[in-house]
Coordinates of C-alpha atoms in Angstrom, one line a residue:
M1 CA 16.1 10.2 -5.1
S2 CA 14.4 7.6 -7.2
S3 CA 10.6 7.8 -7.6
R4 CA 10.3 4.4 -9.2
L5 CA 8.8 1.7 -7.0
P6 CA 10.5 -1.7 -7.0
D7 CA 8.8 -4.3 -9.2
P8 CA 7.4 -6.4 -6.4
V9 CA 5.7 -3.3 -4.9
R10 CA 4.2 -2.3 -8.2
W11 CA 3.0 -5.8 -8.7
I12 CA 1.2 -5.8 -5.4
L13 CA -0.4 -2.5 -6.1
N14 CA -1.5 -3.6 -9.5
I15 CA -3.0 -6.9 -8.2
Q16 CA -4.9 -4.9 -5.5
S17 CA -6.3 -2.5 -8.2
L18 CA -7.3 -5.5 -10.4
V19 CA -9.1 -7.3 -7.6
V20 CA -11.0 -4.1 -6.5
A21 CA -12.1 -3.6 -10.1
I22 CA -13.3 -7.2 -10.5
G23 CA -15.1 -6.9 -7.1
A24 CA -16.9 -3.7 -8.3
L25 CA -17.9 -5.2 -11.6
A26 CA -19.1 -8.4 -9.9
S27 CA -21.2 -6.3 -7.4
W28 CA -22.6 -4.2 -10.3
S29 CA -23.7 -7.4 -12.1
V30 CA -25.4 -8.7 -9.0
F31 CA -26.6 -5.7 -7.0
G32 CA -26.5 -2.8 -9.5
H33 CA -24.9 0.6 -9.8
P34 CA -25.2 2.1 -6.3
T35 CA -23.6 -0.9 -4.6
A36 CA -20.9 -1.2 -7.3
T37 CA -20.0 2.4 -6.8
A38 CA -19.8 2.0 -3.0
V39 CA -17.6 -1.1 -3.4
A40 CA -15.3 0.8 -5.8
L41 CA -15.1 3.8 -3.5
G42 CA -14.3 1.5 -0.5
G43 CA -11.6 -0.3 -2.6
L44 CA -10.3 3.1 -3.6
V45 CA -9.8 4.1 0.0
G46 CA -7.7 0.9 0.6
M47 CA -5.7 1.6 -2.6
V48 CA -5.1 5.2 -1.7
G49 CA -3.6 4.1 1.6
S50 CA -1.4 1.5 -0.1
W51 CA -0.2 4.0 -2.6
A52 CA 0.6 6.6 0.1
Y53 CA 2.5 4.0 2.0
A54 CA 4.5 2.8 -1.0
W55 CA 5.2 6.4 -2.1
R56 CA 6.6 7.4 1.3
A57 CA 8.2 4.2 2.5
W58 CA 10.0 3.4 -0.8
R59 CA 11.6 6.8 -1.3
R60 CA 15.3 6.5 -1.3
P61 CA 16.5 8.0 2.0
K62 CA 19.8 9.8 2.0
V63 CA 22.1 8.1 4.5
E64 CA 25.2 10.1 5.3
P65 CA 27.8 9.2 8.0
T66 CA 27.7 11.4 11.0
N67 CA 31.5 11.8 11.1
T68 CA 33.6 13.2 8.4
G69 CA 36.0 10.3 8.7
A70 CA 35.7 6.7 7.6
V71 CA 32.7 4.8 9.0
D72 CA 33.2 1.2 10.1
P73 CA 30.8 -1.3 8.3
H74 CA 28.8 -2.0 11.5
Q75 CA 28.0 1.7 12.0
A76 CA 27.2 2.1 8.3
G77 CA 24.8 -0.9 8.5
L78 CA 23.1 0.7 11.5
L79 CA 22.7 4.0 9.7
V80 CA 21.1 2.2 6.7
A81 CA 18.8 0.1 8.9
S82 CA 17.8 3.1 10.9
A83 CA 16.9 5.0 7.8
A84 CA 14.9 2.1 6.4
Y85 CA 13.0 1.8 9.7
R86 CA 12.2 5.5 9.7
A87 CA 11.0 5.3 6.1
Q88 CA 8.6 2.4 7.0
L89 CA 7.2 4.3 10.0
A90 CA 6.7 7.4 7.8
G91 CA 5.0 5.3 5.2
E92 CA 2.7 3.9 7.8
A93 CA 1.8 7.3 9.0
W94 CA 1.1 8.5 5.5
R95 CA -1.1 5.4 4.9
L96 CA -3.1 6.0 8.0
A97 CA -3.6 9.7 7.3
A98 CA -4.6 9.1 3.6
T99 CA -7.0 6.3 4.7
A100 CA -8.6 8.5 7.3
L101 CA -8.9 11.5 5.0
A102 CA -10.4 9.3 2.2
F103 CA -13.0 7.8 4.7
V104 CA -13.9 11.2 5.9
A105 CA -14.5 12.4 2.4
I106 CA -16.6 9.4 1.5
F107 CA -18.7 9.3 4.7
A108 CA -19.2 13.1 4.7
G109 CA -20.3 13.0 1.0
P110 CA -21.7 10.1 -0.8
V111 CA -22.6 7.9 2.2
R112 CA -24.4 10.8 3.9
D113 CA -26.3 11.4 0.7
G114 CA -27.7 7.8 0.7
M115 CA -24.9 5.6 -0.5
P116 CA -24.9 2.3 1.4
A117 CA -22.0 2.1 3.9
L118 CA -21.7 -1.6 4.1
P119 CA -20.5 -2.1 0.5
V120 CA -18.0 0.8 1.1
M121 CA -16.5 -1.2 4.0
L122 CA -16.6 -4.4 2.0
G123 CA -14.7 -2.8 -0.8
F124 CA -12.1 -1.5 1.7
G125 CA -11.8 -5.0 3.1
L126 CA -11.5 -6.5 -0.4
A127 CA -8.6 -4.1 -1.1
H128 CA -6.8 -5.2 2.0
V129 CA -7.4 -8.9 1.4
A130 CA -6.0 -8.5 -2.1
Y131 CA -3.0 -6.5 -0.7
W132 CA -2.1 -9.2 1.8
I133 CA -2.6 -12.1 -0.5
A134 CA -0.4 -10.5 -3.1
F135 CA 2.2 -9.6 -0.5
L136 CA 2.3 -13.1 0.9
R137 CA 2.6 -14.5 -2.7
Q138 CA 5.6 -12.3 -3.2
Q139 CA 7.2 -13.6 0.0
D140 CA 6.6 -17.2 -1.1
Q141 CA 8.2 -16.5 -4.5
R142 CA 11.2 -14.9 -2.8
S143 CA 11.6 -17.8 -0.4
A144 CA 11.3 -20.3 -3.3
E145 CA 14.0 -18.4 -5.3
S146 CA 16.4 -18.2 -2.3
S147 CA 16.0 -21.9 -1.5
A148 CA 16.6 -22.8 -5.2
E149 CA 20.0 -21.0 -5.1

């Protein structure tokens, strides 16, 4: 089982991390340390969810034929598609669980102790906007490459 993420997935996660860091630095320069910390923590929640999804969904599932004999190509394709679908569902479950746990940790700790909640949510939103913009950019590059062939 390979633990290395595909290059497009790593690129998306890196862009997400970069945008959250830039957002936290920008909020620090304008609003100061407490707000920047809150934006960074909110962005970290979004990144933890993305990392959990990528870790679980991109693990290489073992697909083995159910019969000991030869498998026709159609059945083999269904087995691979089924395994990929299950991996994506498991990745989504991991993402939701990691996000919920991270929010519980932040709202039970720093936010309860006086950290502003709105910048936490803005940082979380920033992480998701960065994720989807990077994801859509990857899709545009793939479609441009396939149409050029």
